[in-house]
PDB file of C-alpha atoms in Angstrom:
ATOM      1  CA  GLN A   1       5.737  17.271  -5.882  1.00 85.00           C
ATOM      2  CA  VAL A   2       4.502  14.471  -3.516  1.00 93.00           C
ATOM      3  CA  HIS A   3       6.944  11.570  -3.247  1.00 96.00           C
ATOM      4  CA  LEU A   4       5.772   8.073  -2.116  1.00 97.00           C
ATOM      5  CA  VAL A   5       7.754   5.093  -1.126  1.00 96.00           C
ATOM      6  CA  GLU A   6       6.612   1.929  -0.245  1.00 96.00           C
ATOM      7  CA  SER A   7       8.154  -0.970   1.821  1.00 96.00           C
ATOM      8  CA  GLY A   8       7.375  -3.965   3.478  1.00 96.00           C
ATOM      9  CA  GLY A   9       6.674  -6.525   0.755  1.00 94.00           C
ATOM     10  CA  GLY A  10       8.071  -9.758   0.489  1.00 97.00           C
ATOM     11  CA  LEU A  11       7.443 -13.563   0.317  1.00 98.00           C
ATOM     12  CA  VAL A  12       5.353 -15.338   2.265  1.00 98.00           C
ATOM     13  CA  GLN A  13       3.194 -18.477   2.382  1.00 98.00           C
ATOM     14  CA  ALA A  14      -0.329 -18.800   2.360  1.00 98.00           C
ATOM     15  CA  GLY A  15      -2.215 -18.040   5.461  1.00 98.00           C
ATOM     16  CA  ALA A  16       0.697 -15.466   6.835  1.00 98.00           C
ATOM     17  CA  SER A  17       0.443 -11.922   7.523  1.00 98.00           C
ATOM     18  CA  LEU A  18       2.545  -8.990   6.143  1.00 98.00           C
ATOM     19  CA  GLY A  19       2.214  -5.095   6.950  1.00 98.00           C
ATOM     20  CA  LEU A  20       2.969  -2.561   4.322  1.00 98.00           C
ATOM     21  CA  SER A  21       3.904   1.055   4.939  1.00 98.00           C
ATOM     22  CA  CYS A  22       4.129   4.194   2.511  1.00 98.00           C
ATOM     23  CA  ALA A  23       6.301   7.463   3.373  1.00 97.00           C
ATOM     24  CA  LEU A  24       5.081  10.650   1.994  1.00 96.00           C
ATOM     25  CA  SER A  25       7.568  13.381   1.346  1.00 90.00           C
ATOM     26  CA  ARG A  26       7.417  16.590  -0.270  1.00 89.00           C
ATOM     27  CA  GLY A  27       3.841  17.359   0.611  1.00 89.00           C
ATOM     28  CA  THR A  28       1.493  17.896   3.617  1.00 94.00           C
ATOM     29  CA  PHE A  29      -0.074  14.312   4.439  1.00 96.00           C
ATOM     30  CA  SER A  30      -2.649  15.159   6.232  1.00 96.00           C
ATOM     31  CA  ALA A  31      -4.036  16.853   3.306  1.00 96.00           C
ATOM     32  CA  TYR A  32      -4.326  13.736   1.186  1.00 97.00           C
ATOM     33  CA  HIS A  33      -6.671  10.859   1.154  1.00 98.00           C
ATOM     34  CA  MET A  34      -4.645   7.686   0.728  1.00 98.00           C
ATOM     35  CA  GLY A  35      -4.899   4.316  -1.299  1.00 98.00           C
ATOM     36  CA  TRP A  36      -3.612   1.172  -1.744  1.00 98.00           C
ATOM     37  CA  PHE A  37      -3.714  -0.620  -5.184  1.00 98.00           C
ATOM     38  CA  ARG A  38      -2.350  -3.535  -6.479  1.00 98.00           C
ATOM     39  CA  GLN A  39      -1.789  -5.150 -10.065  1.00 98.00           C
ATOM     40  CA  ALA A  40      -1.119  -8.817 -10.313  1.00 97.00           C
ATOM     41  CA  PRO A  41       1.037 -10.119 -13.525  1.00 92.00           C
ATOM     42  CA  GLY A  42      -1.286  -9.982 -16.779  1.00 95.00           C
ATOM     43  CA  LYS A  43      -4.035  -8.013 -14.883  1.00 97.00           C
ATOM     44  CA  GLU A  44      -4.928  -4.542 -14.691  1.00 97.00           C
ATOM     45  CA  ARG A  45      -4.289  -2.340 -11.594  1.00 97.00           C
ATOM     46  CA  GLU A  46      -7.122  -2.639  -8.731  1.00 98.00           C
ATOM     47  CA  PRO A  47      -7.841  -0.498  -5.609  1.00 98.00           C
ATOM     48  CA  VAL A  48      -7.360  -2.543  -2.513  1.00 98.00           C
ATOM     49  CA  ALA A  49      -8.176   0.133   0.313  1.00 98.00           C
ATOM     50  CA  ARG A  50      -8.525   3.607   0.500  1.00 98.00           C
ATOM     51  CA  ILE A  51      -8.461   6.025   3.895  1.00 98.00           C
ATOM     52  CA  SER A  52      -9.681   9.467   3.932  1.00 98.00           C
ATOM     53  CA  ALA A  53      -7.327  12.144   4.928  1.00 97.00           C
ATOM     54  CA  ASN A  54      -8.580  12.460   8.516  1.00 96.00           C
ATOM     55  CA  GLY A  55      -8.860   8.748   8.773  1.00 96.00           C
ATOM     56  CA  VAL A  56     -12.560   8.550   9.012  1.00 97.00           C
ATOM     57  CA  ARG A  57     -13.686   7.004   5.928  1.00 98.00           C
ATOM     58  CA  ILE A  58     -12.389   3.905   4.615  1.00 98.00           C
ATOM     59  CA  VAL A  59     -13.155   1.766   1.913  1.00 98.00           C
ATOM     60  CA  TYR A  60     -12.136  -1.925   1.053  1.00 98.00           C
ATOM     61  CA  ALA A  61     -12.384  -3.847  -1.941  1.00 98.00           C
ATOM     62  CA  ASP A  62     -14.656  -7.047  -1.385  1.00 98.00           C
ATOM     63  CA  SER A  63     -11.948  -9.399  -2.010  1.00 97.00           C
ATOM     64  CA  VAL A  64      -9.712  -8.123   1.269  1.00 98.00           C
ATOM     65  CA  LYS A  65     -12.789  -7.356   3.345  1.00 98.00           C
ATOM     66  CA  GLY A  66     -12.011  -8.841   6.823  1.00 98.00           C
ATOM     67  CA  ARG A  67      -8.433  -9.607   5.915  1.00 98.00           C
ATOM     68  CA  PHE A  68      -6.594  -6.312   5.473  1.00 98.00           C
ATOM     69  CA  THR A  69      -6.516  -2.972   7.463  1.00 98.00           C
ATOM     70  CA  ILE A  70      -5.690   0.294   6.252  1.00 98.00           C
ATOM     71  CA  SER A  71      -4.583   2.945   8.388  1.00 98.00           C
ATOM     72  CA  ARG A  72      -2.717   6.312   8.746  1.00 98.00           C
ATOM     73  CA  ASP A  73      -0.401   8.131  11.049  1.00 97.00           C
ATOM     74  CA  ASN A  74      -0.495  11.687  10.538  1.00 96.00           C
ATOM     75  CA  ALA A  75       2.331  12.337  12.357  1.00 96.00           C
ATOM     76  CA  LYS A  76       4.266   9.938  10.646  1.00 97.00           C
ATOM     77  CA  ASN A  77       3.581  10.842   7.235  1.00 97.00           C
ATOM     78  CA  THR A  78       2.721   7.237   6.762  1.00 98.00           C
ATOM     79  CA  VAL A  79      -0.249   5.249   5.556  1.00 98.00           C
ATOM     80  CA  TYR A  80      -0.275   1.172   6.723  1.00 98.00           C
ATOM     81  CA  LEU A  81      -1.767  -1.805   5.131  1.00 98.00           C
ATOM     82  CA  GLN A  82      -1.847  -4.805   7.316  1.00 98.00           C
ATOM     83  CA  MET A  83      -2.735  -8.200   5.358  1.00 98.00           C
ATOM     84  CA  ASN A  84      -3.765 -11.050   7.095  1.00 98.00           C
ATOM     85  CA  SER A  85      -4.567 -14.625   5.865  1.00 98.00           C
ATOM     86  CA  LEU A  86      -2.871 -13.910   2.962  1.00 98.00           C
ATOM     87  CA  LYS A  87      -3.731 -16.153  -0.024  1.00 98.00           C
ATOM     88  CA  PRO A  88      -2.092 -16.770  -3.329  1.00 97.00           C
ATOM     89  CA  GLU A  89      -4.458 -14.713  -5.305  1.00 97.00           C
ATOM     90  CA  ASP A  90      -3.172 -11.719  -3.448  1.00 98.00           C
ATOM     91  CA  THR A  91       0.225 -11.926  -5.118  1.00 98.00           C
ATOM     92  CA  ALA A  92       0.935  -8.562  -6.976  1.00 98.00           C
ATOM     93  CA  VAL A  93       2.825  -5.435  -6.689  1.00 98.00           C
ATOM     94  CA  TYR A  94       1.110  -3.050  -4.505  1.00 98.00           C
ATOM     95  CA  PHE A  95       1.153   0.790  -4.796  1.00 98.00           C
ATOM     96  CA  CYS A  96       0.340   3.523  -2.674  1.00 98.00           C
ATOM     97  CA  ALA A  97      -1.219   6.568  -4.003  1.00 98.00           C
ATOM     98  CA  ALA A  98      -2.137  10.093  -3.066  1.00 98.00           C
ATOM     99  CA  GLY A  99      -5.208  12.083  -3.970  1.00 97.00           C
ATOM    100  CA  THR A 100      -7.351  15.155  -2.974  1.00 95.00           C
ATOM    101  CA  THR A 101     -10.490  14.010  -4.164  1.00 96.00           C
ATOM    102  CA  TRP A 102     -12.678  11.290  -2.156  1.00 96.00           C
ATOM    103  CA  SER A 103     -15.627  10.935  -4.586  1.00 95.00           C
ATOM    104  CA  PRO A 104     -14.740   9.606  -7.289  1.00 95.00           C
ATOM    105  CA  PRO A 105     -11.576   8.511  -5.822  1.00 95.00           C
ATOM    106  CA  ILE A 106      -8.866  10.286  -7.755  1.00 96.00           C
ATOM    107  CA  PHE A 107      -5.595   9.641  -7.333  1.00 96.00           C
ATOM    108  CA  LYS A 108      -2.507  11.529  -8.796  1.00 95.00           C
ATOM    109  CA  SER A 109       0.519  10.772  -7.050  1.00 96.00           C
ATOM    110  CA  TRP A 110       1.640   7.050  -6.986  1.00 97.00           C
ATOM    111  CA  GLY A 111       4.705   5.317  -5.066  1.00 97.00           C
ATOM    112  CA  GLN A 112       6.898   2.571  -7.148  1.00 97.00           C
ATOM    113  CA  GLY A 113       5.517  -0.436  -5.816  1.00 97.00           C
ATOM    114  CA  THR A 114       6.542  -3.144  -3.738  1.00 97.00           C
ATOM    115  CA  GLN A 115       6.255  -6.680  -4.699  1.00 98.00           C
ATOM    116  CA  VAL A 116       4.133  -9.546  -2.362  1.00 98.00           C
ATOM    117  CA  THR A 117       4.089 -13.060  -3.201  1.00 98.00           C
ATOM    118  CA  VAL A 118       2.087 -15.746  -1.490  1.00 98.00           C
ATOM    119  CA  SER A 119       3.017 -19.264  -2.111  1.00 97.00           C
ATOM    120  CA  SER A 120       0.739 -21.761  -1.509  1.00 94.00           C
TER     121      SER A 120
END
């Protein structure tokens, strides 16, 4: 069974940058499309970005376009989310997920999440 572990969360001020990582184990990383999601207090989980297994296709939520960058390193079994120009509304628990269906996007394996807090 796929195991995902996120890291890199923390507390930053508005305008700062933060990078998240998600390492996959117990599976073939290059076979999975990867996604980042987030859930703010009192809100539903929402997609942030996703990247195809070969890294060619990328989709961002409108709210993060131009500020966040998703990437992957198949040699390191890791997907990244670089977050720049952070805003207080980016505060949430960020989850990475793995799936084998691109359209529609279906993610069946999830990490435990990492907290990102952006102060104003």
